[in-house]
XYZ file of C-alpha atoms in Angstrom:
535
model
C 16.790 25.780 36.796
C 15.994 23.520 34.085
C 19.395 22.244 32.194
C 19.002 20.601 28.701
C 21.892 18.719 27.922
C 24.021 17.556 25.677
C 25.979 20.230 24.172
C 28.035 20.667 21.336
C 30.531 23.816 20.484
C 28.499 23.880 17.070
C 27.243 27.466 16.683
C 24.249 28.040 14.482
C 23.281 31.032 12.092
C 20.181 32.678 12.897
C 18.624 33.733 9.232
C 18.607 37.626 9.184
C 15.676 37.668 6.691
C 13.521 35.789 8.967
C 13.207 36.286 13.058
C 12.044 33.726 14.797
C 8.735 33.978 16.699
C 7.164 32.434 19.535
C 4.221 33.030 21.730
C 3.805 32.047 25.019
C 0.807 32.205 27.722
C 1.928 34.183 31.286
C 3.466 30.673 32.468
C 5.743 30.429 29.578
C 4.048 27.379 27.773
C 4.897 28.026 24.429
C 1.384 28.929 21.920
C 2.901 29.735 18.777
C 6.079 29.226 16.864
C 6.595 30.031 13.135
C 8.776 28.144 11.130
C 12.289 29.824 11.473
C 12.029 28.676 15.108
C 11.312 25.035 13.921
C 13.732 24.981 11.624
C 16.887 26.468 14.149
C 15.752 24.439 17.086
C 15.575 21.263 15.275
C 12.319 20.600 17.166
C 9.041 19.816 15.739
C 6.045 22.471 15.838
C 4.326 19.466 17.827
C 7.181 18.753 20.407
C 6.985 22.598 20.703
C 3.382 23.347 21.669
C 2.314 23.106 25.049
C 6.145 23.019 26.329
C 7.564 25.638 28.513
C 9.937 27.895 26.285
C 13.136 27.046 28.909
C 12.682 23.631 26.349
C 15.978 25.657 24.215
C 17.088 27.025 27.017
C 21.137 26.703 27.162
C 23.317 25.705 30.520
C 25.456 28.836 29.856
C 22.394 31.333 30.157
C 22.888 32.568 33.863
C 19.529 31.793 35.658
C 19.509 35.759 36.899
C 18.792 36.608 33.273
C 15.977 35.045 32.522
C 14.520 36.261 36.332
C 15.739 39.791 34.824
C 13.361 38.767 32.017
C 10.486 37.863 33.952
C 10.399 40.808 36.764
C 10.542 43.042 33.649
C 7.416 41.723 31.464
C 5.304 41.056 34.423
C 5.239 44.700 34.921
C 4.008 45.355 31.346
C 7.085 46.320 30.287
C 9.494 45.319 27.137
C 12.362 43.421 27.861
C 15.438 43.473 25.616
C 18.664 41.134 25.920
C 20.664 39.109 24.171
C 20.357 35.310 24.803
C 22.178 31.961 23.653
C 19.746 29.369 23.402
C 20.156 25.223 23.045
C 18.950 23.602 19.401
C 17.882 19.818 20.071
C 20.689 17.857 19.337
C 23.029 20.443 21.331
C 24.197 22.923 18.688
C 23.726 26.817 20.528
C 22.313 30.208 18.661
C 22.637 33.817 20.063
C 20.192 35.771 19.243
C 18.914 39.353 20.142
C 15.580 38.799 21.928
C 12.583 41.236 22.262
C 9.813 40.126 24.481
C 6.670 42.164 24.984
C 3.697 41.470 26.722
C 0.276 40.720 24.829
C -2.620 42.555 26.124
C -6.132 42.151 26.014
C -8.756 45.013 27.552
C -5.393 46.235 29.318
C -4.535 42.655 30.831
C -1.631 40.934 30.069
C -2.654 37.523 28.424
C 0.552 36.241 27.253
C 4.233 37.028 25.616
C 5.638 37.680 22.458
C 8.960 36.849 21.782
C 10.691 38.164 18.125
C 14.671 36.544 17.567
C 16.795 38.305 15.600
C 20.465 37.691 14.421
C 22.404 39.970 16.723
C 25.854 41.752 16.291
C 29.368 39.742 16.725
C 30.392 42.765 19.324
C 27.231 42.278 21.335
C 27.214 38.498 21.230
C 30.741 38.892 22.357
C 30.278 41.178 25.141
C 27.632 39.083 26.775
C 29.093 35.674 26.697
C 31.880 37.976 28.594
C 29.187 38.994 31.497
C 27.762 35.478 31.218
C 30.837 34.069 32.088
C 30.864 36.571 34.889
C 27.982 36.374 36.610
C 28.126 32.192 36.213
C 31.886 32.742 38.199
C 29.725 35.257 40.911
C 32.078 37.662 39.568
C 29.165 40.506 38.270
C 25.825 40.889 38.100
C 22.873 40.971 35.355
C 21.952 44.826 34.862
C 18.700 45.108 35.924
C 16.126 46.393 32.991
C 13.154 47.865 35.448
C 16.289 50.118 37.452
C 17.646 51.050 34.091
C 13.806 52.026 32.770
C 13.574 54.189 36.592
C 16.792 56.399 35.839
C 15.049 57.304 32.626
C 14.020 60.636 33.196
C 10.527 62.572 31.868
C 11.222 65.406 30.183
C 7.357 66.501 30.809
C 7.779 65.936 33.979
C 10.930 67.858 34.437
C 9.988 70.595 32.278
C 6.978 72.207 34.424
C 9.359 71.652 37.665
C 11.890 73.696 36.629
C 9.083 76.440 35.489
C 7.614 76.180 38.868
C 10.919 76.985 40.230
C 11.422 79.704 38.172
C 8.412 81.239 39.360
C 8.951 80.730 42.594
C 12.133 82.424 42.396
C 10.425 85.271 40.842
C 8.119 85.473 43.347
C 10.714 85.284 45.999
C 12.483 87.952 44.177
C 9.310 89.917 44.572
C 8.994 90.111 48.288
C 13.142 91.502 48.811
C 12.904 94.674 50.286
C 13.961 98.051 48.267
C 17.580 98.122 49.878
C 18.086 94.728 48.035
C 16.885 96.082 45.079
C 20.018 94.812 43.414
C 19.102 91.475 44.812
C 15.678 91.342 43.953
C 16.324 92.462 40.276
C 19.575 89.440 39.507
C 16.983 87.131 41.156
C 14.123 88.187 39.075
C 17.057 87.978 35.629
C 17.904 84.627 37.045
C 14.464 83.192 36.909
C 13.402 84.677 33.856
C 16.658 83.123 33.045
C 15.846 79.819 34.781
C 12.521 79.539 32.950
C 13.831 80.354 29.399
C 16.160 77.725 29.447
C 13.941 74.965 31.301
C 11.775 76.247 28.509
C 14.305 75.723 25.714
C 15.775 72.724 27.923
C 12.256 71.235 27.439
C 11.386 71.842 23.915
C 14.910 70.534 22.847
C 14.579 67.136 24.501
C 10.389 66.988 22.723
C 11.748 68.101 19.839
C 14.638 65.489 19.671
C 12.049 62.922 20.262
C 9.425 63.963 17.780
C 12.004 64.378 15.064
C 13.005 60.607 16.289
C 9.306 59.690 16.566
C 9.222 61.637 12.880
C 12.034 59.590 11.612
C 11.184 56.189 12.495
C 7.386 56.676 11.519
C 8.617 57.566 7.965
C 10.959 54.603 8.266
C 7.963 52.511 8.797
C 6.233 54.076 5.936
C 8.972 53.243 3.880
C 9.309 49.568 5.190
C 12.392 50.237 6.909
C 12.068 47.783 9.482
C 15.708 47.410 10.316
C 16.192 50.458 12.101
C 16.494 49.821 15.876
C 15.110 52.693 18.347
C 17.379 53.736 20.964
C 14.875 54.268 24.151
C 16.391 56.783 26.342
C 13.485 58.391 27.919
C 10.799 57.319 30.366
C 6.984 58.517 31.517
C 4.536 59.306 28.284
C 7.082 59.971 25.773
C 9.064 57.361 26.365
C 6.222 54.641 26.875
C 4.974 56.015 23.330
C 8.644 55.435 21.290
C 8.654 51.849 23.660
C 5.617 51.026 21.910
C 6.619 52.376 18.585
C 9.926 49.989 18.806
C 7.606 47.013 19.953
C 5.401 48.005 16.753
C 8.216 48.010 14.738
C 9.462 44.742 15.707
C 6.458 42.794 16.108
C 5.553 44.700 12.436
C 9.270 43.318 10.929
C 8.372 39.749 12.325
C 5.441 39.567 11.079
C 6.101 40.816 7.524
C 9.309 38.163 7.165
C 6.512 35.558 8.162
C 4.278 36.716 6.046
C 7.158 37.019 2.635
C 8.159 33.691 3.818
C 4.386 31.964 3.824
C 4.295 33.708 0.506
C 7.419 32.313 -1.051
C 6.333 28.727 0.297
C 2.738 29.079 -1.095
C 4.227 30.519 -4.329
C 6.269 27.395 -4.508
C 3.701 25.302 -3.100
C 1.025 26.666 -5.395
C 3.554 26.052 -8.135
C 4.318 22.633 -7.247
C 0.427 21.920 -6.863
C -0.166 23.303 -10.085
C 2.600 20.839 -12.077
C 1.112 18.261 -9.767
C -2.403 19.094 -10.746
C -0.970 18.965 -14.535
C 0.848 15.350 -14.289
C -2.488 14.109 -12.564
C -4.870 15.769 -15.226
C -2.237 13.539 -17.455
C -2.473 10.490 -15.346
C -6.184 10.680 -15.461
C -6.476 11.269 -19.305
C -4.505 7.969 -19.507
C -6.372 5.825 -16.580
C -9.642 7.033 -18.447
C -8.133 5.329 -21.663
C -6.990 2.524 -19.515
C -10.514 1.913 -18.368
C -11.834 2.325 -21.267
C -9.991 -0.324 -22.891
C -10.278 -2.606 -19.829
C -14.118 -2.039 -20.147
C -13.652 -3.237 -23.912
C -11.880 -6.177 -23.105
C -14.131 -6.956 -20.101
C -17.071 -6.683 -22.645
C -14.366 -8.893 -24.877
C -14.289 -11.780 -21.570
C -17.874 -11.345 -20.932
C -18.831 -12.876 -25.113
C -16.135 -15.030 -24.361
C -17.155 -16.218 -21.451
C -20.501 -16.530 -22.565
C -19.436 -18.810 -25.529
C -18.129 -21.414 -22.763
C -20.961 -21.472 -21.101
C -22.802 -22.886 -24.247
C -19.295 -24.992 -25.152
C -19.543 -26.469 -21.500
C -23.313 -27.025 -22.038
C -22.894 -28.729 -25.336
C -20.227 -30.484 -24.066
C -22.388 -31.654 -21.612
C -25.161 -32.914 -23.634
C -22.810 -34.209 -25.136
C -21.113 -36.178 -22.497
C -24.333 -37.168 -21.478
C -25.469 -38.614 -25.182
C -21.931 -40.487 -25.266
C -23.179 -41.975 -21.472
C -25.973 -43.452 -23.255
C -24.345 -44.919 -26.922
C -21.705 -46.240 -24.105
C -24.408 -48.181 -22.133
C -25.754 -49.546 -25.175
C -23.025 -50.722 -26.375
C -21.662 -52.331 -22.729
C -25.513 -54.023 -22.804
C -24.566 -54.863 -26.197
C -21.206 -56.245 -25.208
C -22.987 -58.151 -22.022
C -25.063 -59.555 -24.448
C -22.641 -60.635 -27.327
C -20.761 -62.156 -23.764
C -23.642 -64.137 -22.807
C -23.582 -65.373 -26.339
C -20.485 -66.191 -26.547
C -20.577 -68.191 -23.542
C -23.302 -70.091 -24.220
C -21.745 -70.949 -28.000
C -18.553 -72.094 -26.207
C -20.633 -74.188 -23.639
C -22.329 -75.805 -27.001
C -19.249 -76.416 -28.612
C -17.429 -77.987 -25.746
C -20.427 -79.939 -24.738
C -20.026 -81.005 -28.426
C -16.494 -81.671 -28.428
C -17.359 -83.880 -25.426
C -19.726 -85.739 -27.587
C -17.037 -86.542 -30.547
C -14.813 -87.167 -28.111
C -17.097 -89.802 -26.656
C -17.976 -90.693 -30.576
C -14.077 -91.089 -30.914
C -13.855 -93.561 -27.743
C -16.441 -95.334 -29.157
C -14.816 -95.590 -32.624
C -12.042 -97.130 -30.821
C -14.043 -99.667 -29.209
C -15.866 -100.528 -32.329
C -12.038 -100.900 -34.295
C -11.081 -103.084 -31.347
C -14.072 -105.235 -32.192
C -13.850 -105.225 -35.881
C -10.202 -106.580 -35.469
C -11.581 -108.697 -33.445
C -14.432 -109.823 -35.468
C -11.637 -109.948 -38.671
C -9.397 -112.162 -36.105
C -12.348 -114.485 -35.876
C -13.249 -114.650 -39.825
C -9.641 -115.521 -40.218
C -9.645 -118.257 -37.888
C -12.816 -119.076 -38.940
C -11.464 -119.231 -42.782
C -8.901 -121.399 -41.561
C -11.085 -123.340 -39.602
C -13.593 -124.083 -43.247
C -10.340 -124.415 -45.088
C -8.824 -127.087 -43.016
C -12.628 -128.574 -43.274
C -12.476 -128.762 -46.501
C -9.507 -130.729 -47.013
C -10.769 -133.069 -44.269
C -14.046 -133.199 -46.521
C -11.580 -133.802 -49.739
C -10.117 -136.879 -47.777
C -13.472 -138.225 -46.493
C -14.317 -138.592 -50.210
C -18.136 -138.966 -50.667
C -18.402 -138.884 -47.042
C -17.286 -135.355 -46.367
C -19.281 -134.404 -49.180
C -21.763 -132.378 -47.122
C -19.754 -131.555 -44.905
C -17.174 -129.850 -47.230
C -20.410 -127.406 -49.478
C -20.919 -126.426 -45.432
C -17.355 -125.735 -44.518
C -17.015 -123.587 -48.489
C -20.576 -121.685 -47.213
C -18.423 -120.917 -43.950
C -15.433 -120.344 -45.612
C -17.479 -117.813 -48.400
C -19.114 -116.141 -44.944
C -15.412 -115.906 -43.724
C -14.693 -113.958 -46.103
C -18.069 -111.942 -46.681
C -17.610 -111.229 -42.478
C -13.602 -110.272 -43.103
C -14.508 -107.908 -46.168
C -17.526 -106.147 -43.983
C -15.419 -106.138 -41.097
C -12.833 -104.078 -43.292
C -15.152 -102.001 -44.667
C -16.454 -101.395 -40.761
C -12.801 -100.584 -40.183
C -12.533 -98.159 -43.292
C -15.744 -96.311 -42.258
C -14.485 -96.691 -38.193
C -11.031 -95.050 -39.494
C -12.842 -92.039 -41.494
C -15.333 -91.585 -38.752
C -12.116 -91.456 -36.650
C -10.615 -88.799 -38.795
C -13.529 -86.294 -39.201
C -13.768 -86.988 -35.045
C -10.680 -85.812 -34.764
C -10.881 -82.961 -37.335
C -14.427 -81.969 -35.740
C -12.747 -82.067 -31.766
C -9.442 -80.264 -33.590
C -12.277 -77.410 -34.721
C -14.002 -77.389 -32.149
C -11.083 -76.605 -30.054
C -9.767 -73.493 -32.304
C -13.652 -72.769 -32.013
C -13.295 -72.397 -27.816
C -9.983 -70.597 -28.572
C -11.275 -68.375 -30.618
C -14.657 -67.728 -28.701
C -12.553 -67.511 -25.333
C -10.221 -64.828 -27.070
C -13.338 -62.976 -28.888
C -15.223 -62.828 -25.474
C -11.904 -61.283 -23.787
C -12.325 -58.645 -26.007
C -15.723 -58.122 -25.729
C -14.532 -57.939 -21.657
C -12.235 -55.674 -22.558
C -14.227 -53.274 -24.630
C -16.877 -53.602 -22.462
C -14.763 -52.749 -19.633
C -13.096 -49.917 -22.067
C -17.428 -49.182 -22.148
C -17.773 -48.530 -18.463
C -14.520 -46.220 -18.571
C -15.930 -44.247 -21.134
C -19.488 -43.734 -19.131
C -17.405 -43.076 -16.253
C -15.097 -40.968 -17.837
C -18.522 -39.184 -19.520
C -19.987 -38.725 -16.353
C -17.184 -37.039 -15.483
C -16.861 -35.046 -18.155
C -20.134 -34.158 -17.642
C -20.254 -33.110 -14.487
C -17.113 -30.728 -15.065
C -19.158 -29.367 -17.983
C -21.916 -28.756 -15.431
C -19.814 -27.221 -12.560
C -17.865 -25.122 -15.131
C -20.773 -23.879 -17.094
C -22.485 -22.827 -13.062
C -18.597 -21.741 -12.507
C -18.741 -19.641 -16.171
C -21.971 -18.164 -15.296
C -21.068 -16.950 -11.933
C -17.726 -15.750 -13.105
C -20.032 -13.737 -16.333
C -22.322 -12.593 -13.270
C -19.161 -10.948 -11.832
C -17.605 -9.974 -15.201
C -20.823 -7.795 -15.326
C -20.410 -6.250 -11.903
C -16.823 -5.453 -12.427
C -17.856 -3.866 -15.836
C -20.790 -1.965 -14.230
C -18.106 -0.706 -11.473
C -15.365 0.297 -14.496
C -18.223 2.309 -15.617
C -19.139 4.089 -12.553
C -15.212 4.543 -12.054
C -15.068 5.823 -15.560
C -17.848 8.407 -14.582
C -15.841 8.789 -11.481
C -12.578 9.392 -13.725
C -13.991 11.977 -15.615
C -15.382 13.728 -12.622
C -11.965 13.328 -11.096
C -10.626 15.251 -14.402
C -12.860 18.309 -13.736
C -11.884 18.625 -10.702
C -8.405 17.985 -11.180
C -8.788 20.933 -13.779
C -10.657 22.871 -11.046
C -8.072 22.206 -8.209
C -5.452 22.753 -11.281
C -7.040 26.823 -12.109
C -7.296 27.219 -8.155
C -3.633 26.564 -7.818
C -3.158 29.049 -10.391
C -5.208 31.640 -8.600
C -3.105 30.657 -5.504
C 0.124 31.214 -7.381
C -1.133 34.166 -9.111
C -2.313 35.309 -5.080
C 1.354 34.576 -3.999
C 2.648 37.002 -6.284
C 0.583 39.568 -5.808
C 1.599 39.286 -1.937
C 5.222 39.043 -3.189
C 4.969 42.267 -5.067
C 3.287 43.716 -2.038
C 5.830 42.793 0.490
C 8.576 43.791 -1.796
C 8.912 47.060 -0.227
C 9.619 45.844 2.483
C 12.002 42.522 1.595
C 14.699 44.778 0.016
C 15.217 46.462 3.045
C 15.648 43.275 4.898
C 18.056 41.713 2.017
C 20.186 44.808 2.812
């Protein structure tokens, strides 16, 4: 025997309201379960299906029980008992089990088996014989002997008339001395039938009026009212039936108010779900909307730096070209310069030669001024030699005053050469001084034209750069407009969608509302029955 362990001394409630149901084919795998049974059990409806029903089946349920069980629906019969059963995490529930066979074209197919919430007393007196049977101290009534001790009244009832008239007959054949005899036989029999007769119609009548009774219970939606089986052959097949009808009837209708209280409250909560979504989607149509605005809003903004980037790029490119220009301009003013500063030094060289040569020529003036000095000296001394020769020296003194005048003509020259020497000297000097600022300045002037040429070729690099950014974001612009457009085209398709999604929002929204209003009108149509069950 299968034991599911662990166990706990936790006892749970079966709902009265709602029996549980399961189904089963003829090897016990369970088929069916409705939700009472999922929620007791603590197993899912998938762990459920497809598992053999001893899955809850609790290590105090003796296994001759359950073989009770089996021997008895095999044979077509009902099988009633009460049973403690295992939930999944170990917590027990007794229940009061009814298992019938399900028949198809007479052929038993599978088994039915409807739960209810037994009595204390009962639950009570079988954990008792549990206990019992577990300790080998009793046995598990069986069902099928107590169903053969059931007697047939119809049965019965035409044996006792046959015995009747046998008697009678008997009676008959007695012999006139046993007249007496023949005559308390023939009172006996007539006796014998009349009550087999009223014996008979008491025990159909008792069972009609119970038949009577429970058929007006069902009429009434009494499904609470147990039938007490007491009889077997026709009759008591019949009321076995009417009690499976009953309960199978009293399952199914607390299935049935319970799907309708959960689609009432589903419907209900569909419907203020359909409403908050009908809301949702009035505002994500007004989102879109204005997120199709502003993505018509990106698009013209986009646009308008696509034509920024492209002006910016003719531009770049016209600032390329003023920038060459002006470093060819610069190279230019450079070459220029350069050759200016190679005049001006070669220049400078020059006066600086002319200078040298100014010193030379004031060396030799002094010299030459040395020389009329002497030679002044030279006439002078002459002279007085002449003035002592007398008439002699005559001559010889007019030559040495001509020598003496060209002394002095050769001393005044020479110191006018020197004069002119020194001023030549000076502007040399002033000239070389100027020409030096000149190669100062020059040098410095064509640093900056390095410099701003070099400043130039930044500038054509940095438009070149420029420009190509202008070009890559202005392809970059476009593509991004090309997708702007897409993503607008798909806002409006989802906008379409949106409103399509509102219709049928409203549609789902009015078929919940049908569904509610359905759930009612099942409600109010079980209610006949659901206030016998509260009771």
């Amino acid at each position: 025997m299968k034991i599911n362990l662990p166990v706990t001394t936790n006892e749970l409630i079966v709902d009265p309201v709602n029996p549980i149901v399961t189904k089963t084919d003829v090897k016990g795998s369970i088929t069916y379960v409705n939700r009472a049974f999922v929620e007791i059990s603590g197993f899912s409806e998938q762990e459920l299906l497809g598992k053999n029903h001893n899955i809850v089946r609790h290590p105090d349920m003796p296994p001759e029980a359950f073989a009770d069980l089996w021997e008895t629906i095999k044979t077509g019969k009902p099988w009633n008992g009460i049973v403690k059963n295992r939930a999944k995490n170990g917590d027990f529930y007794w229940v009061e089990a009814y298992v019938t066979p399900i028949t198809e074209h007479g052929r038993i197919v599978g088994y039915m088996s409807v739960r209810s919430q037994p009595k204390r007393s009962d639950v009570e007196a079988a954990s008792a014989l549990y206990r019992q049977v577990q300790a080998k101290q009793a046995k598990v009534p069986s069902t099928l002997q107590r169903y053969a001790k059931q007697g047939d009244v119809l049965k019965r009832a035409p044996v006792l008339a046959l015995l009747s008239s046998a008697v009678a007959i008997g009676s008959f054949f007695l012999p006139d001395s046993q007249r007496l005899l023949r005559e308390g036989l023939g009172m006996s029999a007539s006796l014998l039938a009349l009550a087999a007769g009223a014996w008979g119609w008491i025990r159909v009548r008792s069972m009609l009026t119970m038949l009577d009774q429970h058929f007006q219970d069902l009429q009434e939606g009494r499904l609470d009212h147990a039938m007490q089986v007491k009889e077997g052959g026709l009759l008591g097949r019949v009321l076995s039936s009417l009690e499976a009808l009953r309960i199978h009837y009293r399952a199914t209708i607390a299935d049935v108010m319970r799907a309708s209280l959960y689609t009432k409250e589903q419907a209900h909560g569909l419907l203020d779900d359909m409403h908050a979504l009908a809301a949702r989607s009035v505002q994500q149509r007004q989102g879109l909307g204005q997120i199709s605005h502003n993505m018509e809003s990106l698009s013209l903004a986009v646009q308008d730096v696509v034509r920024l980037a492209e002006h910016n790029q003719q531009d770049s490119l016209h600032t390329q070209q003023v920038a060459r220009e002006g470093r060819q301009t610069m190279d230019a003013a450079t070459g220029a310069a350069e050759r200016a500063v190679n005049v001006v030094s070669q220049s400078r060289n020059s006066m600086v030669e002319l200078d040298e040569a100014m010193v030379r020529i004031r060396s030799m003036t002094t010299l030459i001024h040395e020389i009329a000095d002497q030679t002044n000296l030279l006439a002078l001394n002459a002279a007085i030699e002449a003035a002592r020769a007398g008439e002699m020296g005559r001559g010889f003194a007019v030559v040495a005053d001509e020598v003496r005048k060209l002394a002095e003509r050769t001393t005044n020259t020479t110191d006018s050469i020197g004069e002119i020497v020194e001023e030549i000297g000076k502007i040399t000097h002033s000239a070389v001084s100027s020409m030096d600022a000149t190669v100062e300045e020059v040098g410095e002037v064509n640093g900056q034209i390095r410099l701003s040429s070099g400043n130039l070729q930044g500038l054509i690099e940095a438009a070149e750069q420029s420009s190509q950014q202008a070009r890559q974001l202005a392809r970059e612009m476009g593509s991004k407009s090309d997708s702007i457009n897409v993503m607008a085209t798909a806002l409006e398709q989802l906008n379409a969608l949106s409103e399509q999604d509102m219709h049928t929002t409203h549609s789902i929204g009015e078929s919940a509302g049908h569904l509610a209003e359905t759930s009612v009108d099942l409600a109010q149509l079980t209610d006949n029955f659901s206030k016998w069950q509260k009771r």
